[in-house]
Coordinates of C-alpha atoms and ligand atoms in Angstrom, one line a residue:
M1073 CA 0.0 0.0 0.0
Q1074 CA 1.3 3.5 -0.9
S1075 CA 1.7 6.1 1.8
A1076 CA 0.0 9.5 1.8
T1077 CA 3.2 11.1 3.1
F1078 CA 6.7 11.1 2.0
S1079 CA 9.7 10.6 4.2
P1080 CA 11.2 12.8 5.7
L1081 CA 8.0 14.7 6.7
P1082 CA 9.0 17.3 9.2
H1083 CA 6.8 18.2 12.2
A1084 CA 4.5 15.2 11.5
G1085 CA 2.0 15.0 14.4
G1086 CA 3.6 18.1 16.0
I1087 CA 2.7 21.8 16.3
L1088 CA 3.7 24.4 13.7
K1089 CA 4.5 27.6 15.6
N1090 CA 4.7 31.3 14.8
Y1091 CA 8.1 32.9 14.5
I1092 CA 8.5 36.3 16.1
N1093 CA 11.6 38.3 16.9
G1094 CA 13.8 35.2 16.4
E1095 CA 11.7 32.9 18.6
F1096 CA 9.2 30.2 17.9
V1097 CA 6.0 31.2 19.7
D1098 CA 3.0 29.1 20.6
S1099 CA -0.4 30.8 20.9
E1100 CA -2.0 27.7 22.5
L1101 CA -4.9 28.1 20.1
Y1102 CA -4.7 25.5 17.3
F1103 CA -6.2 24.5 14.0
D1104 CA -5.6 21.3 12.1
N1105 CA -3.4 21.0 9.0
I1106 CA -5.1 18.4 6.8
N1107 CA -3.6 16.2 4.1
P1108 CA -6.0 16.5 1.1
V1109 CA -5.0 13.0 -0.2
N1110 CA -7.0 11.2 2.6
G1111 CA -8.5 14.0 4.8
Q1112 CA -6.1 13.0 7.7
R1113 CA -4.6 15.5 10.1
I1114 CA -0.8 16.0 9.4
N1115 CA -0.1 18.3 12.4
Q1116 CA -1.6 21.3 14.3
V1117 CA -1.0 24.9 13.7
S1118 CA -0.7 27.6 16.3
E1119 CA -3.0 30.5 15.3
A1120 CA -1.8 34.0 15.9
N1121 CA -4.2 36.3 17.8
Q1122 CA -4.1 40.1 18.0
E1123 CA -1.4 40.0 20.7
L1124 CA 1.0 38.0 18.5
V1125 CA 0.2 40.2 15.5
D1126 CA 1.1 43.2 17.6
S1127 CA 4.4 41.6 18.8
A1128 CA 5.4 40.6 15.3
V1129 CA 4.8 44.1 13.8
A1130 CA 6.6 45.7 16.8
A1131 CA 9.5 43.3 16.3
A1132 CA 9.7 44.2 12.6
R1133 CA 9.6 47.9 13.3
T1134 CA 12.4 47.7 15.9
A1135 CA 14.5 45.5 13.5
L1136 CA 14.2 48.1 10.8
K1137 CA 16.5 50.4 12.7
G1138 CA 19.0 47.8 14.0
E1139 CA 21.6 45.5 12.7
W1140 CA 19.7 45.1 9.4
Q1141 CA 20.0 48.7 8.5
Q1142 CA 23.7 48.9 9.4
M1143 CA 24.6 45.9 7.4
S1144 CA 26.2 46.5 4.0
L1145 CA 24.3 45.6 0.9
A1146 CA 26.9 42.9 0.2
Q1147 CA 26.4 41.4 3.7
R1148 CA 22.6 41.4 3.3
C1149 CA 22.8 39.7 -0.1
A1150 CA 25.2 37.1 1.3
L1151 CA 22.7 36.3 4.0
L1152 CA 19.9 35.8 1.4
H1153 CA 22.2 33.4 -0.5
K1154 CA 22.7 31.6 2.7
V1155 CA 18.9 31.2 3.0
A1156 CA 18.8 29.8 -0.5
D1157 CA 21.6 27.3 0.5
G1158 CA 19.5 26.4 3.6
I1159 CA 16.4 25.6 1.5
E1160 CA 18.6 23.4 -0.8
A1161 CA 20.2 21.7 2.2
R1162 CA 16.8 20.6 3.4
F1163 CA 15.3 20.1 -0.1
D1164 CA 13.7 16.7 0.7
E1165 CA 12.0 18.0 3.8
F1166 CA 10.6 21.0 1.9
V1167 CA 9.3 18.7 -0.9
A1168 CA 7.7 16.4 1.6
A1169 CA 6.0 19.2 3.5
E1170 CA 4.7 20.9 0.3
M1171 CA 3.4 17.6 -1.0
A1172 CA 1.6 16.7 2.3
D1173 CA 0.0 20.2 2.7
T1174 CA -1.2 20.6 -1.0
G1175 CA -1.4 17.1 -2.5
K1176 CA 0.7 18.3 -5.4
S1177 CA 2.8 15.7 -7.3
L1178 CA 6.3 14.8 -6.2
N1179 CA 7.5 15.7 -9.7
Q1180 CA 6.1 19.2 -9.5
A1181 CA 7.3 19.9 -6.0
K1182 CA 10.8 18.8 -6.9
T1183 CA 11.1 20.5 -10.2
I1184 CA 9.1 23.7 -9.8
D1185 CA 8.0 24.7 -6.3
I1186 CA 11.0 24.1 -4.1
P1187 CA 13.8 25.0 -6.6
R1188 CA 11.9 28.3 -7.3
G1189 CA 11.8 29.0 -3.5
A1190 CA 15.6 29.0 -3.5
A1191 CA 16.0 30.7 -6.8
N1192 CA 13.8 33.7 -5.7
F1193 CA 16.4 34.5 -3.0
R1194 CA 19.4 34.1 -5.3
V1195 CA 17.9 36.2 -8.1
F1196 CA 16.8 39.2 -6.0
A1197 CA 20.0 39.1 -3.9
D1198 CA 21.9 39.5 -7.2
L1199 CA 19.5 42.0 -8.9
V1200 CA 19.5 44.4 -6.0
K1201 CA 23.2 45.0 -6.2
A1202 CA 22.6 46.6 -9.6
Q1203 CA 19.6 48.7 -8.6
A1204 CA 20.0 52.1 -10.2
S1205 CA 19.6 55.5 -8.7
E1206 CA 19.0 58.7 -10.6
C1207 CA 21.3 61.8 -10.9
F1208 CA 20.6 65.1 -12.7
H1209 CA 22.5 68.3 -12.9
T1210 CA 20.0 71.1 -12.6
A1211 CA 20.5 74.6 -14.0
T1212 CA 20.2 77.6 -11.5
P1213 CA 20.0 81.4 -12.1
D1214 CA 23.5 81.9 -10.6
G1215 CA 24.9 79.5 -13.2
L1216 CA 26.5 77.2 -10.6
G1217 CA 23.6 74.7 -10.7
A1218 CA 22.6 72.0 -8.3
L1219 CA 23.1 68.2 -8.1
N1220 CA 20.0 66.1 -7.7
Y1221 CA 20.4 62.4 -6.9
S1222 CA 18.2 59.7 -5.5
V1223 CA 18.9 57.1 -2.8
N1224 CA 16.7 54.0 -2.7
K1225 CA 15.1 53.4 0.8
P1226 CA 13.1 50.5 2.0
L1227 CA 9.3 51.0 2.4
G1228 CA 9.5 49.9 6.1
V1229 CA 7.5 46.9 7.5
V1230 CA 5.9 44.8 4.7
A1231 CA 3.1 42.3 5.2
V1232 CA 3.4 39.4 2.8
I1233 CA 0.1 37.4 2.5
A1234 CA 0.4 34.3 0.4
P1235 CA -2.1 31.7 -1.1
W1236 CA -2.0 27.9 -0.9
N1237 CA -1.4 26.9 -4.6
L1238 CA 2.3 27.4 -4.9
P1239 CA 3.0 28.1 -1.2
L1240 CA 6.8 28.4 -0.9
L1241 CA 7.2 29.7 -4.5
L1242 CA 4.7 32.6 -4.1
L1243 CA 5.7 33.5 -0.6
T1244 CA 9.4 33.8 -1.4
W1245 CA 8.6 35.5 -4.8
K1246 CA 7.5 38.5 -2.7
L1247 CA 9.6 38.0 0.5
A1248 CA 13.0 37.8 -1.2
P1249 CA 12.8 41.2 -3.0
A1250 CA 11.3 42.8 0.1
L1251 CA 14.3 41.6 2.2
A1252 CA 16.8 42.3 -0.5
T1253 CA 15.7 46.0 -0.6
G1254 CA 16.2 46.3 3.2
N1255 CA 12.6 46.0 4.5
T1256 CA 11.6 43.9 7.5
V1257 CA 8.6 41.6 7.0
V1258 CA 5.7 39.8 8.6
V1259 CA 4.5 37.0 6.5
K1260 CA 1.2 35.1 6.7
P1261 CA 1.0 31.9 4.6
S1262 CA -2.4 30.4 3.8
E1263 CA -4.1 28.5 6.6
E1264 CA -4.2 25.5 4.2
T1265 CA -0.4 25.4 3.7
P1266 CA 1.6 26.4 6.9
A1267 CA 4.4 23.9 6.6
T1268 CA 7.0 25.2 4.2
A1269 CA 6.7 28.7 5.7
T1270 CA 7.6 27.2 9.1
L1271 CA 10.6 25.3 7.6
L1272 CA 11.6 28.6 6.0
A1273 CA 11.6 30.3 9.5
E1274 CA 13.9 27.6 10.7
V1275 CA 16.2 28.2 7.7
M1276 CA 16.1 32.0 8.3
D1277 CA 17.0 31.4 11.9
A1278 CA 19.9 29.1 11.1
A1279 CA 21.2 31.5 8.4
G1280 CA 21.5 34.3 11.0
I1281 CA 18.8 36.6 9.7
P1282 CA 18.7 39.1 12.6
P1283 CA 15.7 38.8 15.0
G1284 CA 12.6 40.7 13.9
V1285 CA 13.6 41.0 10.3
F1286 CA 11.5 38.0 9.3
N1287 CA 8.4 37.2 11.3
L1288 CA 5.9 34.5 10.5
L1289 CA 2.2 34.4 11.7
H1290 CA -0.1 31.5 11.1
G1291 CA -3.9 31.9 10.8
F1292 CA -6.9 32.6 8.7
G1293 CA -7.8 35.7 6.6
E1294 CA -11.1 37.4 7.0
N1295 CA -11.8 38.6 10.6
S1296 CA -8.6 36.8 11.6
T1297 CA -4.8 37.1 11.5
G1298 CA -4.7 38.3 7.9
A1299 CA -7.2 41.1 8.5
M1300 CA -5.4 42.1 11.7
L1301 CA -2.2 42.4 9.8
T1302 CA -3.5 44.4 6.8
Q1303 CA -5.3 46.8 9.2
H1304 CA -2.4 47.3 11.5
T1305 CA -1.0 50.8 11.8
G1306 CA 2.5 49.5 12.0
I1307 CA 2.4 48.0 8.5
D1308 CA 3.7 50.2 5.7
A1309 CA 2.9 48.0 2.7
V1310 CA 0.9 44.9 1.8
T1311 CA 2.0 42.5 -0.9
F1312 CA -0.7 39.9 -1.6
T1313 CA -1.4 37.0 -3.9
G1314 CA -4.8 35.4 -3.9
E1315 CA -8.4 35.9 -5.0
S1316 CA -9.6 39.1 -6.5
K1317 CA -12.3 39.6 -3.9
T1318 CA -9.7 39.2 -1.1
G1319 CA -7.6 41.9 -2.9
S1320 CA -10.6 44.3 -2.8
A1321 CA -11.1 43.6 1.0
I1322 CA -7.4 44.2 1.6
M1323 CA -7.5 47.4 -0.4
R1324 CA -10.4 48.7 1.8
A1325 CA -8.5 47.7 5.0
A1326 CA -5.3 49.4 3.8
A1327 CA -7.0 52.6 2.8
D1328 CA -6.9 54.3 6.2
G1329 CA -3.1 54.0 6.4
V1330 CA -2.6 54.8 2.7
K1331 CA -0.4 51.7 2.6
S1332 CA 1.5 50.7 -0.6
L1333 CA -0.1 47.7 -2.3
S1334 CA 0.9 45.1 -4.8
F1335 CA -1.6 42.5 -5.8
E1336 CA -1.4 39.3 -7.9
L1337 CA -5.0 38.1 -8.2
G1338 CA -7.2 35.6 -10.1
G1339 CA -7.3 34.7 -13.8
K1340 CA -9.6 33.3 -16.4
N1341 CA -6.9 32.7 -19.0
A1342 CA -7.5 32.0 -22.7
A1343 CA -5.5 29.9 -25.1
L1344 CA -5.9 30.6 -28.9
I1345 CA -5.0 27.7 -31.1
F1346 CA -4.7 28.6 -34.8
A1347 CA -4.8 26.0 -37.6
D1348 CA -1.3 27.0 -38.6
S1349 CA 0.1 25.9 -35.2
D1350 CA 2.3 22.8 -34.6
F1351 CA -0.7 20.7 -33.7
D1352 CA 1.0 18.2 -31.3
A1353 CA 2.9 21.0 -29.5
A1354 CA -0.3 22.9 -29.1
V1355 CA -2.2 19.9 -27.7
E1356 CA 0.7 19.1 -25.3
G1357 CA 1.2 22.7 -24.2
T1358 CA -2.5 23.3 -23.7
C1359 CA -3.0 20.1 -21.7
R1360 CA -0.1 21.2 -19.5
S1361 CA -1.5 24.7 -19.1
V1362 CA -5.0 23.3 -18.1
F1363 CA -4.0 20.5 -15.7
T1364 CA -0.7 21.5 -14.0
N1365 CA -1.2 21.5 -10.2
G1366 CA -4.7 20.3 -10.8
G1367 CA -5.5 23.6 -12.6
Q1368 CA -4.7 25.4 -9.4
V1369 CA -2.3 28.0 -10.8
C1370 CA -3.6 31.5 -11.5
L1371 CA -1.9 31.2 -15.0
C1372 CA -3.7 28.0 -15.9
T1373 CA -5.8 28.0 -19.1
E1374 CA -9.6 27.6 -18.5
R1375 CA -10.9 28.9 -21.8
V1376 CA -9.6 27.3 -25.0
Y1377 CA -10.5 28.7 -28.5
V1378 CA -9.6 26.7 -31.5
E1379 CA -9.8 27.6 -35.2
R1380 CA -12.8 25.7 -36.6
S1381 CA -10.9 23.7 -39.3
I1382 CA -9.0 21.8 -36.6
Y1383 CA -11.6 22.0 -33.8
P1384 CA -12.8 18.3 -33.9
Q1385 CA -9.3 16.9 -34.0
F1386 CA -8.1 19.2 -31.3
V1387 CA -11.0 18.3 -28.9
A1388 CA -10.3 14.6 -29.6
A1389 CA -6.6 14.9 -28.9
M1390 CA -7.2 16.9 -25.7
K1391 CA -9.6 14.2 -24.5
A1392 CA -7.0 11.5 -25.2
K1393 CA -4.3 13.4 -23.3
A1394 CA -6.6 14.2 -20.3
E1395 CA -7.7 10.6 -20.0
A1396 CA -4.1 9.5 -20.0
L1397 CA -3.1 11.6 -17.0
K1398 CA -2.3 9.6 -14.0
I1399 CA -4.3 10.8 -11.0
G1400 CA -3.3 9.4 -7.6
W1401 CA -0.7 9.4 -4.8
P1402 CA 1.3 12.6 -5.0
T1403 CA 4.3 10.6 -3.7
D1404 CA 4.4 8.4 -6.8
H1405 CA 7.1 9.4 -9.3
D1406 CA 4.8 9.1 -12.3
T1407 CA 1.7 10.8 -10.8
D1408 CA 0.5 13.8 -12.9
M1409 CA -2.2 15.1 -10.7
G1410 CA -3.0 14.7 -7.0
P1411 CA -6.1 15.9 -5.1
L1412 CA -7.3 19.5 -5.0
I1413 CA -6.3 21.5 -1.9
S1414 CA -9.3 20.7 0.2
H1415 CA -12.8 19.3 0.3
Q1416 CA -14.2 22.8 0.6
H1417 CA -12.4 23.8 -2.7
R1418 CA -13.5 20.6 -4.3
N1419 CA -17.1 21.4 -3.5
K1420 CA -16.6 24.8 -5.2
V1421 CA -15.1 23.1 -8.3
L1422 CA -17.9 20.5 -8.5
A1423 CA -20.5 23.2 -8.2
F1424 CA -19.1 24.7 -11.4
F1425 CA -19.3 21.3 -13.1
H1426 CA -23.0 21.1 -12.0
S1427 CA -23.9 24.6 -13.2
A1428 CA -22.1 23.9 -16.6
K1429 CA -24.1 20.7 -17.1
A1430 CA -27.3 22.6 -16.2
D1431 CA -26.4 25.2 -18.8
G1432 CA -26.2 22.5 -21.4
A1433 CA -22.4 21.7 -21.5
E1434 CA -21.3 18.6 -23.3
V1435 CA -18.9 16.6 -21.1
V1436 CA -16.0 15.5 -23.3
C1437 CA -14.3 13.8 -20.4
G1438 CA -14.2 13.9 -16.6
G1439 CA -16.8 16.0 -14.8
G1440 CA -16.8 13.9 -11.6
V1441 CA -14.8 12.3 -8.8
P1442 CA -12.5 9.3 -9.3
S1443 CA -12.9 6.2 -7.2
F1444 CA -9.8 4.4 -5.8
G1445 CA -11.2 1.8 -3.4
D1446 CA -8.7 3.0 -0.6
E1447 CA -8.1 5.9 1.7
R1448 CA -7.9 8.3 -1.3
D1449 CA -11.7 8.1 -1.5
Q1450 CA -11.6 10.3 1.6
G1451 CA -9.4 12.8 -0.3
A1452 CA -10.3 15.8 -2.4
F1453 CA -9.8 14.4 -5.9
V1454 CA -11.6 15.4 -9.1
E1455 CA -11.2 14.1 -12.6
P1456 CA -9.4 16.1 -15.3
S1457 CA -12.4 17.6 -17.2
I1458 CA -13.1 19.1 -20.6
F1459 CA -16.4 20.6 -21.5
T1460 CA -17.7 22.1 -24.8
G1461 CA -21.0 23.7 -26.0
L1462 CA -21.4 26.6 -23.6
S1463 CA -22.2 30.2 -24.4
E1464 CA -19.7 32.9 -23.5
S1465 CA -22.2 34.2 -20.9
S1466 CA -22.3 30.9 -18.9
Q1467 CA -21.0 30.9 -15.4
L1468 CA -18.2 28.5 -16.4
Q1469 CA -16.9 30.9 -19.1
R1470 CA -17.1 34.0 -16.8
Q1471 CA -15.8 32.9 -13.4
E1472 CA -12.4 31.5 -12.3
V1473 CA -12.8 27.8 -11.3
F1474 CA -9.2 27.1 -10.2
G1475 CA -9.5 23.4 -10.9
P1476 CA -8.6 20.8 -13.6
I1477 CA -11.1 22.0 -16.2
C1478 CA -11.3 23.8 -19.5
H1479 CA -14.0 24.6 -21.9
I1480 CA -13.2 24.4 -25.7
S1481 CA -15.0 26.5 -28.3
P1482 CA -14.4 27.0 -32.0
F1483 CA -13.6 30.4 -33.8
D1484 CA -13.6 31.4 -37.4
T1485 CA -11.3 34.5 -37.8
E1486 CA -8.3 36.0 -36.0
Q1487 CA -10.3 39.0 -35.0
Q1488 CA -13.0 36.9 -33.5
A1489 CA -10.4 34.9 -31.5
I1490 CA -8.9 38.1 -30.1
E1491 CA -12.4 39.4 -29.1
L1492 CA -13.2 36.1 -27.4
A1493 CA -10.0 36.0 -25.5
N1494 CA -10.4 39.6 -24.3
N1495 CA -14.1 39.1 -23.3
S1496 CA -13.3 38.7 -19.6
E1497 CA -13.3 40.7 -16.4
Y1498 CA -9.9 39.1 -15.7
G1499 CA -6.6 39.9 -17.5
L1500 CA -3.7 37.8 -16.2
A1501 CA -2.3 35.6 -19.0
A1502 CA -3.0 34.3 -22.5
T1503 CA -1.4 31.7 -24.7
V1504 CA -1.2 31.8 -28.5
W1505 CA -0.3 28.8 -30.7
T1506 CA 0.7 29.7 -34.3
Q1507 CA 3.7 29.2 -36.5
N1508 CA 3.0 32.4 -38.4
L1509 CA 5.5 34.9 -37.0
S1510 CA 3.5 38.0 -38.0
R1511 CA 0.3 36.6 -36.4
A1512 CA 2.2 35.7 -33.3
H1513 CA 3.3 39.3 -32.6
R1514 CA 0.1 40.8 -33.9
V1515 CA -2.2 38.7 -31.7
A1516 CA 0.1 38.6 -28.6
Q1517 CA 0.1 42.5 -28.5
Q1518 CA -3.6 42.7 -28.6
M1519 CA -4.2 40.5 -25.6
D1520 CA -5.6 42.5 -22.6
V1521 CA -3.4 40.7 -20.1
G1522 CA -0.1 41.0 -18.1
I1523 CA 1.7 38.2 -20.0
T1524 CA 1.2 36.4 -23.3
W1525 CA 3.0 33.2 -24.1
V1526 CA 3.5 32.2 -27.7
N1527 CA 4.0 28.4 -28.4
T1528 CA 4.8 27.8 -24.7
W1529 CA 3.3 28.2 -21.3
Y1530 CA 4.6 29.2 -17.8
L1531 CA 8.2 29.8 -19.1
R1532 CA 9.4 32.2 -16.5
D1533 CA 12.3 34.7 -16.5
L1534 CA 12.3 36.4 -13.0
R1535 CA 13.7 39.6 -14.5
T1536 CA 10.5 40.2 -16.6
P1537 CA 7.4 42.2 -15.5
F1538 CA 4.8 40.0 -13.9
G1539 CA 1.2 41.0 -13.0
G1540 CA -2.3 41.4 -14.3
V1541 CA -4.8 43.9 -15.6
K1542 CA -8.5 44.3 -14.8
L1543 CA -9.5 42.0 -11.8
S1544 CA -6.2 40.2 -12.1
G1545 CA -4.0 42.5 -10.2
L1546 CA -2.4 45.8 -9.3
G1547 CA 1.1 46.8 -10.2
R1548 CA 4.0 44.7 -11.5
E1549 CA 6.7 42.6 -9.8
G1550 CA 9.7 40.8 -11.3
G1551 CA 13.2 42.2 -11.8
V1552 CA 13.4 46.0 -11.5
H1553 CA 9.6 46.2 -10.9
S1554 CA 10.0 44.3 -7.6
L1555 CA 12.9 46.4 -6.6
S1556 CA 10.9 49.5 -7.5
F1557 CA 7.8 48.4 -5.5
Y1558 CA 9.7 47.4 -2.3
S1559 CA 11.8 50.5 -2.2
E1560 CA 11.2 54.2 -2.6
P1561 CA 13.7 56.7 -4.1
M1562 CA 14.4 59.8 -1.9
N1563 CA 15.7 62.8 -3.8
I1564 CA 18.6 64.8 -2.4
C1565 CA 19.3 68.2 -4.0
I1566 CA 22.7 69.8 -3.4
K1567 CA 23.2 73.4 -4.4
L1568 CA 26.6 73.7 -6.0
Ligands
LIG489 P1 -7.4 33.7 -0.9 O1 -7.6 35.1 -1.4 O2 -8.6 33.0 -0.3 O3 -6.3 33.7 0.3 C1 -5.0 34.2 0.1 C2 -4.4 34.6 1.4 O4 -5.1 35.7 1.9 C3 -4.5 33.5 2.5 O5 -3.3 33.6 3.3 C4 -5.7 34.0 3.3 O6 -5.7 33.6 4.6 C5 -5.6 35.5 3.2 N1 -6.8 36.3 3.4 C6 -8.1 35.9 3.0 N2 -8.9 36.9 3.3 C7 -8.2 37.9 3.9 C8 -8.5 39.2 4.4 N3 -9.8 39.6 4.4 N4 -7.5 40.0 4.9 C9 -6.2 39.5 4.8 N5 -5.9 38.3 4.4 C10 -6.8 37.5 3.9 O7 -6.8 32.9 -2.1 P2 -6.4 31.4 -2.1 O8 -7.7 30.6 -2.2 O9 -5.4 31.1 -1.1 O10 -5.7 31.2 -3.6 C11 -6.4 31.0 -4.8 C12 -6.6 32.3 -5.5 O11 -5.4 33.0 -5.6 C13 -7.1 32.2 -6.9 O12 -8.1 33.1 -7.1 C14 -5.9 32.4 -7.8 O13 -6.1 32.8 -9.1 C15 -5.2 33.5 -7.0 N6 -3.7 33.5 -7.3 C16 -3.3 34.5 -8.1 C17 -1.9 34.5 -8.4 C18 -1.3 35.5 -9.3 O14 -0.1 35.6 -9.5 N7 -2.1 36.4 -10.0 C19 -1.1 33.5 -7.9 C20 -1.6 32.5 -7.1 C21 -3.0 32.5 -6.8
LIG490 O1 6.1 32.4 -11.3 C1 5.8 33.4 -10.7 O2 6.6 34.2 -10.3 C2 4.4 33.6 -10.3 N1 4.1 34.8 -9.6 C3 3.4 32.7 -10.5 C4 2.1 32.8 -10.2 C5 1.3 31.7 -10.2 C6 -0.1 31.8 -9.8 O3 -0.6 30.8 -9.3

């Protein structure tokens, strides 16, 4: 019999604590951390109350002015490299913890999530050394002029609020540049995925990050730890990844303090498949973009539009690929898809399936829950699913599902394909499959999104701008955009 967990699983059966001012702190108020493979408890999590939120923010404020500020940039960057080394040294534990919390496949945790956790620290530690400042010579009436130059200063105490789908990857994607630019931080991982953030606190501690620079609080969002943090007067900026409606709530909470905000939110991403594409590559790439991480990546494709002349073959090829995906134990080396994050999320995904069927969708494949005949039947699995036949106004075509599902529709002209892709309240990512170079540029530039991939999907270069338009986000991170969000230039004017 396979096991739901993977050795070495750290903190199994124990308590995951908060980390404040260099100490692990127990609130003595606990919630369960559940493995979505079988619904069993992995460990318990110490939930931060208002008192712990206040201590974490106070520790971060004090640390802003201490050793962290006096450290040279080279020393700060060396420490961040040490954190990356620490993640790599405990690689198997991070993989085991991420798999147990999320149910994601071993292959994905090993090749995407945990390596990116380390890479985020290395990339921003190196990029910040090249952060530019501005300098102008300004003319004055006496002819002697003035020298204007800028120095980059940290924003202060940054709250980092992360989601559950790529827990370590998305937490560190914001944490690393925040630290690299000299801020102190209070992070709150999702209540669904507390484990890798706790391991990261151990790595930070062992690397010698000064007390108070990195603080970790566990807890829920609305009316709980997350909201206490975003409303706190000691927080200068909030960087958040999660649902669009949570982004709106945080914006309201942050309004009183006029806090700086950076948001990466939901998506309802389209793929356009032209008849002149490399057919096999388009099928393979679209299948990957729909089903990676069980469709629980904000960049996943949920709306597929295919040129009518290849539509029937494309739907048949997608069906064959989806049916060949191996669903099961995340710990198996050849598993493609584990369970969804929780039963609660599965209920939401299944409700979308039901509404699509009620709206007249044709089920090409999936649409239900797989049966295993073992403890996985208590898990949060759903089948990889493909639907066709819905109108653009149906609920499935309008709202983000965040599950292993796409709807495929035909189109007749390039102009119609562009209009269909852009007909959404979201604007995060799009994918275009064509071998016509002119069309590739022409169509890519007309997508109302933050990123368009052509003949690929989720190919990342951390120096590039990343973010969404419309309901999909606020601001840009990545490369100089992250450095620019997490620091503020102060101008100094010297009369010559
Ligand atoms: P979520 O918005 O429910 O929760 C995200 C985090 O916010 C969690 O830590 C949660 O506890 C906290 N939170 C919730 N309500 C809060 C409040 N009122 N105040 C403060 N904190 C609060 O999102 P999720 O379900 O964890 O993640 C899935 C969603 O995230 C999807 O919509 C997905 O598209 C989006 N997402 C977007 C990106 C991106 O880069 N654009 C990346 C990953 C996920
Ligand atoms: O790869 C990244 O940097 C990134 N921000 C990915 C977001 C994925 C959303 O689920």
